[in-house]
Coordinates of C-alpha atoms in Angstrom, one line a residue:
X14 CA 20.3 18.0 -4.9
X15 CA 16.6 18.9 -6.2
X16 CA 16.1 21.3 -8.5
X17 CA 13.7 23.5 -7.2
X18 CA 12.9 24.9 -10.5
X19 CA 10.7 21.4 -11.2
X20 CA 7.5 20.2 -9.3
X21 CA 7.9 18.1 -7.0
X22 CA 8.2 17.6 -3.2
X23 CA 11.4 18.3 -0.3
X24 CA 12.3 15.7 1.6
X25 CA 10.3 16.1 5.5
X26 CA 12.6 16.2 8.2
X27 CA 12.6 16.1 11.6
X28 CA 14.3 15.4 15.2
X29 CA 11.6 14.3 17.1
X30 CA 9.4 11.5 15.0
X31 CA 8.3 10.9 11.5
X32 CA 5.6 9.6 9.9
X33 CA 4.7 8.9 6.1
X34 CA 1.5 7.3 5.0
X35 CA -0.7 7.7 1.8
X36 CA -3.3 9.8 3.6
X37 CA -3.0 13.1 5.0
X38 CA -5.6 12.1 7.5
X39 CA -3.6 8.9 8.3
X40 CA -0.1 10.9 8.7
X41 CA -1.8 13.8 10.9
X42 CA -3.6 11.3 13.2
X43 CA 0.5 9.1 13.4
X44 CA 1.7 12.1 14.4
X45 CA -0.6 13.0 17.0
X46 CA -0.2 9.8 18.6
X47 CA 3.8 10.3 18.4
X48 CA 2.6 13.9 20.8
X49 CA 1.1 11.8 22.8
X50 CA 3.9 9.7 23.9
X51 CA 3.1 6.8 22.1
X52 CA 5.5 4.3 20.3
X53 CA 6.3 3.8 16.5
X54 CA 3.8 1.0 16.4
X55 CA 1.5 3.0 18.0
X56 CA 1.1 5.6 15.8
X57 CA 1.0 2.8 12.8
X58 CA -2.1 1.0 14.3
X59 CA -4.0 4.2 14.5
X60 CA -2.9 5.8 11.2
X61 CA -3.9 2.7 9.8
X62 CA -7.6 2.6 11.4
X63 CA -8.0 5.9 9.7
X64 CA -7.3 4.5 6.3
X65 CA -9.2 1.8 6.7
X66 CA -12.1 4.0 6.9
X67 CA -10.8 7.1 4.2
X68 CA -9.3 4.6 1.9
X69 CA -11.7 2.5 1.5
X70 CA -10.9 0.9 -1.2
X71 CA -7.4 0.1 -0.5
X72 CA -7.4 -1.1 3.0
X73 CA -9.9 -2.3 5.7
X74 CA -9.9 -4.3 9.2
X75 CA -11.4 -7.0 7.3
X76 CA -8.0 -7.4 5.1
X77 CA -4.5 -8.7 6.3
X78 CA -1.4 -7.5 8.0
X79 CA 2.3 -7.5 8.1
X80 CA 4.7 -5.5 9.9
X81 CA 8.5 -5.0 10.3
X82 CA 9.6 -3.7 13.9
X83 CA 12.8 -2.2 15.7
X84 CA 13.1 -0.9 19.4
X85 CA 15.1 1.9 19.6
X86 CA 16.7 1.3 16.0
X87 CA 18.5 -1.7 16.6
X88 CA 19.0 -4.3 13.6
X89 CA 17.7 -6.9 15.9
X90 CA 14.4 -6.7 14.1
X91 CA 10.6 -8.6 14.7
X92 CA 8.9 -9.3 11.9
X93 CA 4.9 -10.0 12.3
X94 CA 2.8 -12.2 9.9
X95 CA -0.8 -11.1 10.1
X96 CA -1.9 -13.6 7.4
X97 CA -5.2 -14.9 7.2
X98 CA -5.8 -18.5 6.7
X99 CA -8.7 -20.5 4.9
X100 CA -11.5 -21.7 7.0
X101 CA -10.7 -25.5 8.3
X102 CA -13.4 -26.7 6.2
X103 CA -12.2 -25.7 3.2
X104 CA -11.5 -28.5 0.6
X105 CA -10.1 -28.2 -3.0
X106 CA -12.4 -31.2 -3.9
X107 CA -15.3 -28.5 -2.8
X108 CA -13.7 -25.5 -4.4
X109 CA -14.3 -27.6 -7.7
X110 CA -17.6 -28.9 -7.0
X111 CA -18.8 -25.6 -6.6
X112 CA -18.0 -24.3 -10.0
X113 CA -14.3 -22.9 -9.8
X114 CA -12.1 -24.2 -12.1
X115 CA -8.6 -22.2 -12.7
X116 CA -8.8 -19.4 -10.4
X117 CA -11.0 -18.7 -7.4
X118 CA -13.7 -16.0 -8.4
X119 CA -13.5 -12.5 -6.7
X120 CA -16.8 -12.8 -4.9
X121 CA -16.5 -16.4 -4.3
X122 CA -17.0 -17.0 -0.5
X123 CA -13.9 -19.2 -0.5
X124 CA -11.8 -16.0 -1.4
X125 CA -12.4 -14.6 2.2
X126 CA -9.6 -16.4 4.6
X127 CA -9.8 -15.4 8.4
X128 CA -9.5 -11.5 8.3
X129 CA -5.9 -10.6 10.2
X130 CA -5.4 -7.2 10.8
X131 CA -7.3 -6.8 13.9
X132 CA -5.6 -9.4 15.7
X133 CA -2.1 -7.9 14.2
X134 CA -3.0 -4.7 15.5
X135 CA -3.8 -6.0 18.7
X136 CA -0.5 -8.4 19.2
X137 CA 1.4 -5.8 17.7
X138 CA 0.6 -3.2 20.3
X139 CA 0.5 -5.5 23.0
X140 CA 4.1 -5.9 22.8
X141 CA 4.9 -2.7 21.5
X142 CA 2.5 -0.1 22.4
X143 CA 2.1 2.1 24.9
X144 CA -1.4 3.7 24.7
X145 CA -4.3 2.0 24.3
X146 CA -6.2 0.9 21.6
X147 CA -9.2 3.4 22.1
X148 CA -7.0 5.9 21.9
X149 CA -5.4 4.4 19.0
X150 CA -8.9 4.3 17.0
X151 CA -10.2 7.6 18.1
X152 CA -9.5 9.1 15.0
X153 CA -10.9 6.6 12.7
X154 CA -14.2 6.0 15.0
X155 CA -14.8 10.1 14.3
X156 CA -14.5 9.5 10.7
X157 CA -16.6 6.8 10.2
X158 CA -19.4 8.3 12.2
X159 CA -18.9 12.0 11.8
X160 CA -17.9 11.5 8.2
X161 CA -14.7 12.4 6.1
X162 CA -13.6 14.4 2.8
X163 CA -13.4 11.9 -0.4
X164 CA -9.4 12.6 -1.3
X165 CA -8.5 13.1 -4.9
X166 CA -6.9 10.1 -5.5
X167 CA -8.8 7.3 -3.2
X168 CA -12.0 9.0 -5.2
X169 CA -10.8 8.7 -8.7
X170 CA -9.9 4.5 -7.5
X171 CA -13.3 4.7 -5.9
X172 CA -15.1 5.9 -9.3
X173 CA -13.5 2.5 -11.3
X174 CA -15.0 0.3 -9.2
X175 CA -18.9 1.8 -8.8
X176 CA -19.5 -1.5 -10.8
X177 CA -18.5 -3.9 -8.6
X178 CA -19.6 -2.2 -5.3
X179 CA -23.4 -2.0 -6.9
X180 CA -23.6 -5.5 -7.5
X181 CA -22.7 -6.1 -3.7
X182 CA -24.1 -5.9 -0.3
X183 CA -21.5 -3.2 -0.1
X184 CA -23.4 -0.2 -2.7
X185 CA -25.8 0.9 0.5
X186 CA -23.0 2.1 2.1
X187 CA -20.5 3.1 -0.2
X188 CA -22.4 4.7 -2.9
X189 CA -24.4 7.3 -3.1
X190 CA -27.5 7.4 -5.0
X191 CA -26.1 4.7 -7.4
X192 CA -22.3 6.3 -8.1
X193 CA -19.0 6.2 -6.3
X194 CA -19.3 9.5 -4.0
X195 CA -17.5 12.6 -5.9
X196 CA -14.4 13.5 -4.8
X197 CA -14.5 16.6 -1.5
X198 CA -17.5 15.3 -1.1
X199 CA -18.3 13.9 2.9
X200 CA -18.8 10.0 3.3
X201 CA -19.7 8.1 6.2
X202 CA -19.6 4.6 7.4
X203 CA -21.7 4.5 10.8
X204 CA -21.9 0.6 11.0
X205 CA -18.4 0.2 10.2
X206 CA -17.6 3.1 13.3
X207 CA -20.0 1.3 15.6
X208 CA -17.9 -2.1 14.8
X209 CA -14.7 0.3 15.5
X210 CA -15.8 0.8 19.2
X211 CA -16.2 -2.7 19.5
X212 CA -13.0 -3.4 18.9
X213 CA -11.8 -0.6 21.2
X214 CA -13.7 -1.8 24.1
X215 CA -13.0 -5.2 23.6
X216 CA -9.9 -5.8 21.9
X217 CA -9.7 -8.4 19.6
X218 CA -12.9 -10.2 21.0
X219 CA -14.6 -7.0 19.5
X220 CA -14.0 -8.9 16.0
X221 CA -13.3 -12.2 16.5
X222 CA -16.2 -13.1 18.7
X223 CA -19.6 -11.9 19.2
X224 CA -21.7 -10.1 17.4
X225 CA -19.5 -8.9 14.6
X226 CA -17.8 -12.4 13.8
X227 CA -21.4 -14.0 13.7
X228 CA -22.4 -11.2 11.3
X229 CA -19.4 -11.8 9.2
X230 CA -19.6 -15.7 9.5
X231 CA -23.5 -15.7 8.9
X232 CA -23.5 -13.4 5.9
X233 CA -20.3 -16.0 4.4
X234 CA -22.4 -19.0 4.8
X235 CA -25.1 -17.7 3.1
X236 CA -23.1 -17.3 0.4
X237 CA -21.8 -21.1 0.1
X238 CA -18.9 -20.8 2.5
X239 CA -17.6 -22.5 4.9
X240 CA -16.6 -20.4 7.9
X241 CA -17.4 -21.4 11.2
X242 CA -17.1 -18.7 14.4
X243 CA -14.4 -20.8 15.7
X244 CA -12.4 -20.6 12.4
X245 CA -12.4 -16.9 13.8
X246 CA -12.2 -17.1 17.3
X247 CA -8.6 -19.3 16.8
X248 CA -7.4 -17.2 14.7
X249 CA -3.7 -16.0 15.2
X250 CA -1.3 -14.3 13.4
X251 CA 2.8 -14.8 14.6
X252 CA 5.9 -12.7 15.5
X253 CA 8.3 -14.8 13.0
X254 CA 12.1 -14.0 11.8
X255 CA 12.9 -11.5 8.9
X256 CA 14.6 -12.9 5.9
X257 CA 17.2 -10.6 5.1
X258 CA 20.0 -10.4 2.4
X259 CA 23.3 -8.1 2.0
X260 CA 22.4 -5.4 -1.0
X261 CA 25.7 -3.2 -1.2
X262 CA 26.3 -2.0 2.2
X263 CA 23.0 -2.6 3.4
X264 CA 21.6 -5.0 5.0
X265 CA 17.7 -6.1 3.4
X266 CA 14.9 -7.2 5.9
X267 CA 11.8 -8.4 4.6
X268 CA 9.2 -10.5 5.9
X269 CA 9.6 -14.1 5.1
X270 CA 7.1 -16.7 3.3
X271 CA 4.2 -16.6 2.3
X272 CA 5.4 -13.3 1.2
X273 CA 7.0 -12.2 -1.6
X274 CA 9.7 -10.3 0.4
X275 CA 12.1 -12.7 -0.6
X276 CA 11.4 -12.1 -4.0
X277 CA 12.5 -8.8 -2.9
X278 CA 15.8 -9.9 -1.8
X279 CA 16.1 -12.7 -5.0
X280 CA 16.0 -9.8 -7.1
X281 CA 18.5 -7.2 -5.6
X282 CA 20.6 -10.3 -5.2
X283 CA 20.9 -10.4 -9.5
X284 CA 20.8 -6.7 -9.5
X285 CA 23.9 -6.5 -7.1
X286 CA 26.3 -8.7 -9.8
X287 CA 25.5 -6.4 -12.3
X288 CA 27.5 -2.6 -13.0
X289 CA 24.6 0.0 -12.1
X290 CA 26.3 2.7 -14.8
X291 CA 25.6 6.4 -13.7
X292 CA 21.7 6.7 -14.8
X293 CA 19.2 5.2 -12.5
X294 CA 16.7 5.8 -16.3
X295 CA 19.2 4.7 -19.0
X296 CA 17.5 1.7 -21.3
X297 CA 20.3 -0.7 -20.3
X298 CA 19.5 0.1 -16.6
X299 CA 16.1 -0.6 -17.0
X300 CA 16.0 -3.8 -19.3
X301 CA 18.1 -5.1 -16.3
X302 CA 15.7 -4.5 -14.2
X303 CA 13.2 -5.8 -16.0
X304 CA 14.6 -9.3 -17.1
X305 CA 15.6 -9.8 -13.4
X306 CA 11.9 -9.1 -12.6
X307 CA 10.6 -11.5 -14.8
X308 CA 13.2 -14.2 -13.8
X309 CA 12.0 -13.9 -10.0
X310 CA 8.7 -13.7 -10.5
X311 CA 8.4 -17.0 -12.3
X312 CA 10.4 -18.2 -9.3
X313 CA 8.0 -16.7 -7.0
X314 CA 4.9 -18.1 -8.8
X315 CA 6.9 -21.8 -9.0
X316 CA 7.6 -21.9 -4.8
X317 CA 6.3 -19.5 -2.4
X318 CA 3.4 -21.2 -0.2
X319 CA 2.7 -21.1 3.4
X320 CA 5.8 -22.8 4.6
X321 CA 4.0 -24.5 7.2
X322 CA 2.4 -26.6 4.5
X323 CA 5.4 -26.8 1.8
X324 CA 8.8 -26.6 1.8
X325 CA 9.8 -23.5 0.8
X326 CA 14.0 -23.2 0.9
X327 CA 14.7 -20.2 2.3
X328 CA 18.9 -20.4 2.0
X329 CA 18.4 -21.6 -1.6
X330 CA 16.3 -19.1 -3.1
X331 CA 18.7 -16.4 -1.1
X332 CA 21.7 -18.5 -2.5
X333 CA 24.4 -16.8 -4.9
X334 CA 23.8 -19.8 -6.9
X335 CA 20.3 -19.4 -8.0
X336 CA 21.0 -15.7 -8.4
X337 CA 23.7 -15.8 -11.0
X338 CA 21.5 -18.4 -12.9
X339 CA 18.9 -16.0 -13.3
X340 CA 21.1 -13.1 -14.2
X341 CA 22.7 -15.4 -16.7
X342 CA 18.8 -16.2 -17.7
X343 CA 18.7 -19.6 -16.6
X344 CA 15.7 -20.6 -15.4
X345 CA 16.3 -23.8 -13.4
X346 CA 14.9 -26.8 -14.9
X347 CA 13.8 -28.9 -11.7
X348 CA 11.5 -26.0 -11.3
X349 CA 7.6 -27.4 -11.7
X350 CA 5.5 -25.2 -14.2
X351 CA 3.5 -23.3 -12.1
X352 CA -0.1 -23.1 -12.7
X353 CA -1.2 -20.3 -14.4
X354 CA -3.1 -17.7 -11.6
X355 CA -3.6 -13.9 -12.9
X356 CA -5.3 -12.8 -9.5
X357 CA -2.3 -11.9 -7.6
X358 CA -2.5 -8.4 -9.5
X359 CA -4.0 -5.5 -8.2
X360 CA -3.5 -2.5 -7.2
X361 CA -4.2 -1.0 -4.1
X362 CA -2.8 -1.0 -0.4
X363 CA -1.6 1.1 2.3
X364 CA 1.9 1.4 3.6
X365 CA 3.2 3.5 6.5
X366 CA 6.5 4.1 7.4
X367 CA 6.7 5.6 10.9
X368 CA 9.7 6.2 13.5
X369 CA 9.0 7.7 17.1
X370 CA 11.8 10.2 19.3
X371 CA 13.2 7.0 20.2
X372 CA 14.1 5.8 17.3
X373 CA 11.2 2.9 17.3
X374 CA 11.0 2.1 14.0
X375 CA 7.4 0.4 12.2
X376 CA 6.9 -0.7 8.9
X377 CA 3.5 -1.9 8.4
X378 CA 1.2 -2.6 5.7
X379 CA -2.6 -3.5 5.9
X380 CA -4.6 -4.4 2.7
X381 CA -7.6 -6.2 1.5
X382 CA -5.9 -7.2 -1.6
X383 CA -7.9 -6.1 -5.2
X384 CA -9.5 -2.5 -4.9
X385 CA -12.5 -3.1 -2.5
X386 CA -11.3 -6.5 -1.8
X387 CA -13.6 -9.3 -2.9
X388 CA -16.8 -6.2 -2.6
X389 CA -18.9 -8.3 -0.1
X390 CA -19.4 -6.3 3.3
X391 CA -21.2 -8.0 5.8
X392 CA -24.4 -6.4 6.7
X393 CA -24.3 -5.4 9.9
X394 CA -20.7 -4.4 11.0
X395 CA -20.1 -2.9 7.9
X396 CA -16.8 -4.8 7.3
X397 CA -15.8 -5.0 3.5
X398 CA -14.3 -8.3 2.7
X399 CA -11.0 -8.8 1.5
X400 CA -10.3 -11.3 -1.3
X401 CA -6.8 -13.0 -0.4
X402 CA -8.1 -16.6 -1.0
X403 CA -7.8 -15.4 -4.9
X404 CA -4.1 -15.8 -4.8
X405 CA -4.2 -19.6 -3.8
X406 CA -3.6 -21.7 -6.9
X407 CA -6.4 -24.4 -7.6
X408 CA -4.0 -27.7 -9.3
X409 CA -3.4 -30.3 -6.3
X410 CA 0.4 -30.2 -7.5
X411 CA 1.0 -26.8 -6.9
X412 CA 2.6 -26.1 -2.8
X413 CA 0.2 -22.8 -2.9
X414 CA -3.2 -25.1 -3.7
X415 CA -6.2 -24.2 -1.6
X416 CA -6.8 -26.2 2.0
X417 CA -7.8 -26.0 4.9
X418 CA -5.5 -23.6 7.5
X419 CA -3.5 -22.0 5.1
X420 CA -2.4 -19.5 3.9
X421 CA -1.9 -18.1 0.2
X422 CA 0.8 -16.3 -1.7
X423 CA 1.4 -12.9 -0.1
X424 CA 1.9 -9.4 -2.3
X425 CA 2.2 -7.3 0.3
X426 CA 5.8 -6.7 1.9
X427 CA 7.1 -3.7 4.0
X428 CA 10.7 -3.8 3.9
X429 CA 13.4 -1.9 6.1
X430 CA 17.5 -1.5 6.2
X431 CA 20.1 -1.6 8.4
X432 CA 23.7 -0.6 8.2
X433 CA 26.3 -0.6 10.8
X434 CA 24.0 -2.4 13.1
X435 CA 21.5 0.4 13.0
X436 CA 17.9 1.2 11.0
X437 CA 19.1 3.3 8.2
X438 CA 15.8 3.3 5.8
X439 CA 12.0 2.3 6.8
X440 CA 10.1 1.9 3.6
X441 CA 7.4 0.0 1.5
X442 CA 6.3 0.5 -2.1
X443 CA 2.4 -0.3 -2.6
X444 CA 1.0 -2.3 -5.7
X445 CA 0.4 -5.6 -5.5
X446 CA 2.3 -7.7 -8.0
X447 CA 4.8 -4.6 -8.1
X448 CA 5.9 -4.7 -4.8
X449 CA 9.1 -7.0 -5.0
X450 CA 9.6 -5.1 -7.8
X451 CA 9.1 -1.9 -6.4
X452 CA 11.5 -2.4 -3.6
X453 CA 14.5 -3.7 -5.5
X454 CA 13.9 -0.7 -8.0
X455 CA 13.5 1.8 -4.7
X456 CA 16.4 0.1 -2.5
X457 CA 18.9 0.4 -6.1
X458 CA 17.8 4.1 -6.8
X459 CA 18.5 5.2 -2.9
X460 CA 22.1 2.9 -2.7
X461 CA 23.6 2.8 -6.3
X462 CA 22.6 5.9 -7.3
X463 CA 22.5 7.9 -4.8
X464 CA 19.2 9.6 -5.0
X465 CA 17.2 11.1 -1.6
X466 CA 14.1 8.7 -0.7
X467 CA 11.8 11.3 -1.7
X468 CA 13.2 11.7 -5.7
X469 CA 13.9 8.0 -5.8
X470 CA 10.1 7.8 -4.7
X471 CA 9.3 10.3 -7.9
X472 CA 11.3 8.7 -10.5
X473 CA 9.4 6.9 -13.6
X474 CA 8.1 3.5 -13.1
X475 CA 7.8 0.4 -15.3
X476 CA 7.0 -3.3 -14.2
X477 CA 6.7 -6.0 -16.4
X478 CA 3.5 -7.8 -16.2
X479 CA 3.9 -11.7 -14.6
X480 CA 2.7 -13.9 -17.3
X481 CA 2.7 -11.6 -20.3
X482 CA 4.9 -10.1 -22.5
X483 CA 3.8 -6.4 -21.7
X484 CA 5.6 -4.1 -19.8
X485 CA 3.4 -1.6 -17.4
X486 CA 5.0 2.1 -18.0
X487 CA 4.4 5.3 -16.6
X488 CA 3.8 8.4 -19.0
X489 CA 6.8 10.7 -17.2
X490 CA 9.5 8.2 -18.5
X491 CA 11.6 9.4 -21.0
X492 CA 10.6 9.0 -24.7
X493 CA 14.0 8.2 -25.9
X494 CA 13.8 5.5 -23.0
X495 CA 10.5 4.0 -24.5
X496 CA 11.6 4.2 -27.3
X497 CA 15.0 2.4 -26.6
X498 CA 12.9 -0.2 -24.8
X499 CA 11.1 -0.9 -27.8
X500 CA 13.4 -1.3 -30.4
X501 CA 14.7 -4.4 -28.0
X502 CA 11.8 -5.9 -28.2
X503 CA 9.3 -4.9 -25.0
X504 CA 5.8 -4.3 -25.6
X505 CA 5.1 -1.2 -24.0
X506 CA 1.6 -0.1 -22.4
X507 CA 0.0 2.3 -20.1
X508 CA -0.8 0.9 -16.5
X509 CA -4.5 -0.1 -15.8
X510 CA -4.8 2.4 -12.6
X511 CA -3.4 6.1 -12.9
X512 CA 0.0 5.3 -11.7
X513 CA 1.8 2.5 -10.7
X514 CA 2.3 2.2 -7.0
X515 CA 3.3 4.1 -4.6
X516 CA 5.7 4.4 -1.5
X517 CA 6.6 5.5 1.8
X518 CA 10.2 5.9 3.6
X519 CA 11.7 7.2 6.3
X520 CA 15.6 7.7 6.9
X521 CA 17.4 7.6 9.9
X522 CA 20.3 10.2 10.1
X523 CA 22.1 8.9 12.9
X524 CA 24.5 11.4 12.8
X525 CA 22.8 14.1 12.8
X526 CA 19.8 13.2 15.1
X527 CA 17.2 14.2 12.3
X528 CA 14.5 11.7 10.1
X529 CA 13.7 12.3 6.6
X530 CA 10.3 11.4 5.3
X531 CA 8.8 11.0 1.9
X532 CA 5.8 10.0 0.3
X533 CA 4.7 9.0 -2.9
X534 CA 3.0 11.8 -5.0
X535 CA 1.1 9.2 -6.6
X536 CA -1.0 8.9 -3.7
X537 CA -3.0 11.5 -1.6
X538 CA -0.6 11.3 1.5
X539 CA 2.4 13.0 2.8
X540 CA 5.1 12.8 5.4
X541 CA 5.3 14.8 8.5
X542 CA 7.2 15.3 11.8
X543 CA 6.4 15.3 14.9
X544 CA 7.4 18.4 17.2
X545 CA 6.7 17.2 20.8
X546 CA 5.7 14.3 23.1

């Protein structure tokens, strides 16, 4: 039960349909598709055209997308891979040539695979849509042209990166005389708006042909890369099978490789052999939690790859096995070293969690990886750039290395449960690197301790950084926690953005016929139901 007495948020309910994104823009224009009688997916699509527009820097049609799916609640769940791939030109032998040498630099052209969210959107809707899709991007298209309020948080992201937008094609258009444009202040992106109708005229021709692909392909070459306007025009994402994993009483879907989902499900598998205790906070909790993380992450950074171009054994690294290894601390020795590759961490995202009258039930996440992506925005069609290509690894070895037609290492994930043969919890935790994490850590605090989705959203966050000893930890955690941590030998620091994170969920109360909705107070978004259709 909350106490009421502390700040904080309710839990959102509803009978009708639910919605919770990290915009209140995003949420309101989810829910007014809901009233409109379209689907779960639906609503998803267009909430997230609006972000790509009011977020900026944390999402954008020229980033990637994935997406979880269930009609009418069932656990028979689609999962969607919306992955970009590198250009078929692309060569590591090149990549070298021209310069790189352990890690792909942000505004290298080679950082930009084929953009996927477009064509995600469109798939996505085709098969599980009902309106179409310009009505689904009439809210963003006003907000791009018409302009939008700068939210508190999106602006405070937005004023760290002023540097990197000025030294990119990207400052004309978002900044304003020189500076990152002041929070509840109005903002505009009229080229990006005009691409936006394109796209709802055309479909996903309005992107992946004509005159916006040439701009984006043109302005790519011109940097040194190699894109070609058939690299875009064959572009597909794929409906694919979730991995999934029992946690408890649950049952975990994720989406499966490239993505770090099944990192996800690696680490609740070490976390279920353990005793939780009563305190989702105590130190011996938490050093749990972090050991485990660091265990699976060095997994993760060892195997996951495009499985279309490595092996990547799905039953083993869901296997008991390898679990109690790691809990034990083993790290298995046939393992290779992975090479080391810092660009996987960042920030920024957008989830949304969103379930229509009919129990539909979308998980979807859309991102163009680092805050403002790789900060080159092709001229024309005003499409910031995402920089994905930053989490392939550069040594020949390695079954993530840089080629032509694949795809890299994935950090985004949106996850959902099932119980009894039913949805039980839609959800996703933004943050990059911290997303595996983030679910494991949300999933335990919902199921072993019995917290709502919204306080198990609001408790204190740590993640311990891949690759270093330092441990990422938010200010609202206990001292006597810190503290605790300390003395055992964890290296405690302040995360690099304001908070770390941040999430969405929505539960399914079969029972009662009512959804619950959160949202992360870390972000500017909220949850909200829908009231008619």
């Amino acid at each position: 039960m909350r106490n009421f007495q502390n700040p904080g948020r309710s839990v959102v309910m509803s009978t009708h349909g639910m919605a919770a994104t990290s915009h209140p823009a995003a949420t309101q224009a989810a829910v007014r598709v809901l009233e409109a009688g379209g689907t779960a997916m639906d609503a998803a699509v267009a909430a997230c055209a609006v972000q790509c527009v009011v977020e900026p820097g944390s999402t954008g049609i020229g980033g990637d997308c994935f997406a979880l799916y269930s009609e009418k609640g069932s656990d028979r769940i689609t999962a969607y891979n919306g992955a970009g791939w590198a250009p078929q030109a692309t060569s590591l032998k090149a990549v070298l040539a021209s310069g790189e040498e352990k890690q792909l630099r942000r505004q290298s052209p080679y950082v930009v695979t084929v953009p996927g969210a477009v064509d995600a959107w469109v798939a996505l809707t085709e098969r599980f849509g009902r309106l179409p899709m310009g009505r689904l991007l009439e809210d963003a298209i006003r907000f791009a042209e018409q302009g939008y309020a700068v939210a508190p948080r999106a602006g405070t992201d937005w004023a760290m990166h002023t540097q990197l937008l000025a030294a990119t094609t990207a400052r004309d258009i978002m900044l304003v005389d020189g500076q990152a444009p002041a929070i509840g202040s109005v903002h505009r992106q009229p080229q990006l708006g005009a691409t936006l109708r394109k796209i709802a005229e055309q479909g996903r021709a309005g992107f992946y042909e004509g005159e916006v692909a040439q701009d984006i392909v043109s302005y790519l070459r011109s940097l040194g890369g190699v894109h070609t306007l058939e690299d875009f025009s064959t572009y597909r994402g794929e409906f694919v099978q979730p991995v999934k994993s029992r946690f408890r009483d649950h049952v975990v879907h994720e989406c499966p490789p490239p993505g770090q989902g099944i990192i996800a499900l690696l680490l609740l598998n070490i976390l279920q052999g353990l005793e939780p205790g009563t305190d989702p906070l105590s130190p011996e909790r938490l050093k749990a939690e972090i050991d485990a993380t660091r265990m699976a992450y060095r997994v993760r950074d060892a195997l996951l790859a495009d499985p279309r171009f490595a092996d990547v054994d799905v039953d083993y690294l869901l296997s008991q096995e390898l679990a109690a290894q790691l809990r034990n601390g083993e790290f298995p020795e046939h393992f290779k070293t992975p090479a080391t590759n810092a660009a996987a961490e960042h920030k920024d995202t957008v989830y949304i969690s969103v379930v229509d009258k009919d129990r539909n039930c979308a998980s979807f996440i859309n991102s163009i990886f680092h805050p403002f992506g790789s900060g080159l925005m092709a001229p024309k069609s005003g499409v910031l750039l995402h920089n994905r290509g930053q989490s392939f690894e550069l040594a020949e070895s390695h079954p993530n290395c840089i080629g032509p037609g694949k795809r890299p290492l994935h950090t985004i994930i949106p996850g959902m449960t099932t119980k009894d043969g039913r949805v039980e919890l839609v959800f996703g935790v933004m943050g990059g690197h911290y997303q595996a994490m983030g679910h494991a850590h949300f999933l335990s605090k919902v199921i072993d301790y019995g917290c709502d989705i919204q306080a198990a959203s609001d408790l204190p966050r740590l993640f311990p950084i891949p690759g270093t000893d330092k441990v990422e930890v938010e200010s609202t955690l206990p001292q006597h926690v810190a503290q605790a941590l300390e003395q055992q030998g964890y290296q405690l620091v302040a995360p690099g953005y304001p908070a770390i994170g941040g999430a969405q969920a929505i539960r399914v109360d079969w029972d009662n016929g009512v959804l619950h909705g959160a949202s992360d107070h870390r972000k500017d978004g909220c949850a909200m139901g829908a009231n008619r259709s």
